[in-house]
mmCIF file of C-alpha atoms in Angstrom:
data_model
loop_
_atom_site.group_PDB
_atom_site.id
_atom_site.type_symbol
_atom_site.label_atom_id
_atom_site.label_comp_id
_atom_site.label_asym_id
_atom_site.label_seq_id
_atom_site.Cartn_x
_atom_site.Cartn_y
_atom_site.Cartn_z
ATOM 1 C CA UNK H 1296 128.448 40.965 178.483
ATOM 2 C CA UNK H 1297 131.582 42.049 179.286
ATOM 3 C CA UNK H 1298 132.879 41.154 176.330
ATOM 4 C CA UNK H 1299 134.595 43.696 172.761
ATOM 5 C CA UNK H 1300 136.349 43.149 169.927
ATOM 6 C CA UNK H 1301 138.581 46.346 168.227
ATOM 7 C CA UNK H 1302 138.754 45.080 164.777
ATOM 8 C CA UNK H 1303 141.494 45.830 162.636
ATOM 9 C CA UNK H 1304 141.853 46.340 159.251
ATOM 10 C CA UNK H 1305 144.348 45.607 156.909
ATOM 11 C CA UNK H 1306 145.516 42.145 156.876
ATOM 12 C CA UNK H 1307 143.974 39.822 154.604
ATOM 13 C CA UNK H 1308 142.960 36.445 154.635
ATOM 14 C CA UNK H 1309 143.511 37.441 158.332
ATOM 15 C CA UNK H 1310 140.869 38.802 160.618
ATOM 16 C CA UNK H 1311 143.412 41.020 163.441
ATOM 17 C CA UNK H 1312 141.211 42.037 166.510
ATOM 18 C CA UNK H 1313 141.895 43.841 170.237
ATOM 19 C CA UNK H 1314 139.786 41.786 172.240
ATOM 20 C CA UNK H 1315 138.711 43.170 176.302
ATOM 21 C CA UNK H 1316 137.261 40.522 178.582
ATOM 22 C CA UNK H 1317 135.511 41.394 181.845
ATOM 23 C CA UNK H 1318 136.388 38.692 185.079
ATOM 24 C CA UNK H 1319 133.999 35.904 184.941
ATOM 25 C CA UNK H 1320 133.720 36.508 181.028
ATOM 26 C CA UNK H 1321 133.269 33.399 179.257
ATOM 27 C CA UNK H 1322 133.544 33.392 175.075
ATOM 28 C CA UNK H 1323 131.100 30.674 173.546
ATOM 29 C CA UNK H 1324 132.240 27.076 172.687
ATOM 30 C CA UNK H 1325 134.037 26.894 169.267
ATOM 31 C CA UNK H 1326 135.963 25.068 166.519
ATOM 32 C CA UNK H 1327 137.999 27.267 164.263
ATOM 33 C CA UNK H 1328 138.461 25.815 160.320
ATOM 34 C CA UNK H 1329 141.696 28.007 159.873
ATOM 35 C CA UNK H 1330 144.519 28.960 163.328
ATOM 36 C CA UNK H 1331 143.920 31.159 166.175
ATOM 37 C CA UNK H 1332 146.626 32.600 168.139
ATOM 38 C CA UNK H 1333 145.537 34.724 170.755
ATOM 39 C CA UNK H 1334 148.988 36.468 172.374
ATOM 40 C CA UNK H 1335 147.501 38.162 176.283
ATOM 41 C CA UNK H 1336 147.910 41.644 176.289
ATOM 42 C CA UNK H 1337 146.657 41.727 180.999
ATOM 43 C CA UNK H 1338 145.179 40.204 182.442
ATOM 44 C CA UNK H 1339 144.008 36.202 182.022
ATOM 45 C CA UNK H 1340 142.356 33.969 180.502
ATOM 46 C CA UNK H 1341 141.773 30.384 181.040
ATOM 47 C CA UNK H 1342 142.051 28.310 178.217
ATOM 48 C CA UNK H 1343 140.636 24.544 179.308
ATOM 49 C CA UNK H 1344 143.776 23.640 181.815
ATOM 50 C CA UNK H 1345 145.720 25.654 180.815
ATOM 51 C CA UNK H 1346 146.172 30.191 182.427
ATOM 52 C CA UNK H 1347 147.497 32.219 179.685
ATOM 53 C CA UNK H 1348 149.026 35.574 181.285
ATOM 54 C CA UNK H 1349 150.666 38.651 180.052
ATOM 55 C CA UNK H 1350 153.197 37.534 176.971
ATOM 56 C CA UNK H 1351 151.869 34.247 176.702
ATOM 57 C CA UNK H 1352 150.295 32.919 173.453
ATOM 58 C CA UNK H 1353 147.208 30.979 173.228
ATOM 59 C CA UNK H 1354 147.043 28.801 169.513
ATOM 60 C CA UNK H 1355 144.195 26.664 168.337
ATOM 61 C CA UNK H 1356 142.584 25.307 165.235
ATOM 62 C CA UNK H 1357 140.292 22.720 163.444
ATOM 63 C CA UNK H 1358 141.232 20.156 166.786
ATOM 64 C CA UNK H 1359 140.535 22.374 169.511
ATOM 65 C CA UNK H 1360 137.434 22.974 170.386
ATOM 66 C CA UNK H 1361 137.519 25.681 173.649
ATOM 67 C CA UNK H 1362 135.586 27.818 175.500
ATOM 68 C CA UNK H 1363 138.030 30.203 177.550
ATOM 69 C CA UNK H 1364 137.455 32.297 179.903
ATOM 70 C CA UNK H 1365 138.927 35.624 181.461
ATOM 71 C CA UNK H 1366 140.360 35.043 185.116
ATOM 72 C CA UNK H 1367 141.405 36.198 187.893
ATOM 73 C CA UNK H 1368 140.011 40.239 189.205
ATOM 74 C CA UNK H 1369 141.601 42.199 186.351
ATOM 75 C CA UNK H 1370 140.131 43.314 182.349
ATOM 76 C CA UNK H 1371 141.814 41.111 179.977
ATOM 77 C CA UNK H 1372 143.761 42.763 177.020
ATOM 78 C CA UNK H 1373 143.952 40.389 174.181
ATOM 79 C CA UNK H 1374 145.032 40.104 170.469
ATOM 80 C CA UNK H 1375 144.038 37.848 167.628
ATOM 81 C CA UNK H 1376 144.468 36.546 164.793
ATOM 82 C CA UNK H 1377 142.049 34.381 162.910
ATOM 83 C CA UNK H 1378 142.844 32.586 160.175
ATOM 84 C CA UNK H 1379 139.435 30.849 158.320
ATOM 85 C CA UNK H 1380 136.002 30.803 160.177
ATOM 86 C CA UNK H 1381 135.136 30.433 164.435
ATOM 87 C CA UNK H 1382 132.442 27.724 163.769
ATOM 88 C CA UNK H 1383 130.236 28.243 167.209
ATOM 89 C CA UNK H 1384 129.969 24.118 169.135
ATOM 90 C CA UNK H 1385 127.963 25.387 172.396
ATOM 91 C CA UNK H 1386 124.483 25.219 173.489
ATOM 92 C CA UNK H 1387 123.829 28.191 171.241
ATOM 93 C CA UNK H 1388 125.319 27.912 168.680
ATOM 94 C CA UNK H 1389 123.861 27.229 165.623
ATOM 95 C CA UNK H 1390 122.159 30.514 166.375
ATOM 96 C CA UNK H 1391 125.275 32.116 166.413
ATOM 97 C CA UNK H 1392 126.263 30.238 163.791
ATOM 98 C CA UNK H 1393 124.090 32.144 161.815
ATOM 99 C CA UNK H 1394 124.564 35.496 163.280
ATOM 100 C CA UNK H 1395 128.523 34.501 162.150
ATOM 101 C CA UNK H 1396 127.390 33.930 158.584
#
């Protein structure tokens, strides 16, 4: 609840999406088999100790196990580009990994 994704097609080897998150939403803890780049288009997101706002870019790879959170009072919009698969690591990780394929 509070998080939606619109996937964009036509990018071989990459999953490109626009994410919309309401304040307070926490994305499930995960790591990556490839790389993830996230550009903040509007709003604010915290990733670990770093707070990112419009125009900021966050990078993550298999060395990062993180759980981004939407902070502030605005809805956050992000453009994400992911290579490889996400692997969920939190308490619900096994169930989410089954759903994620």
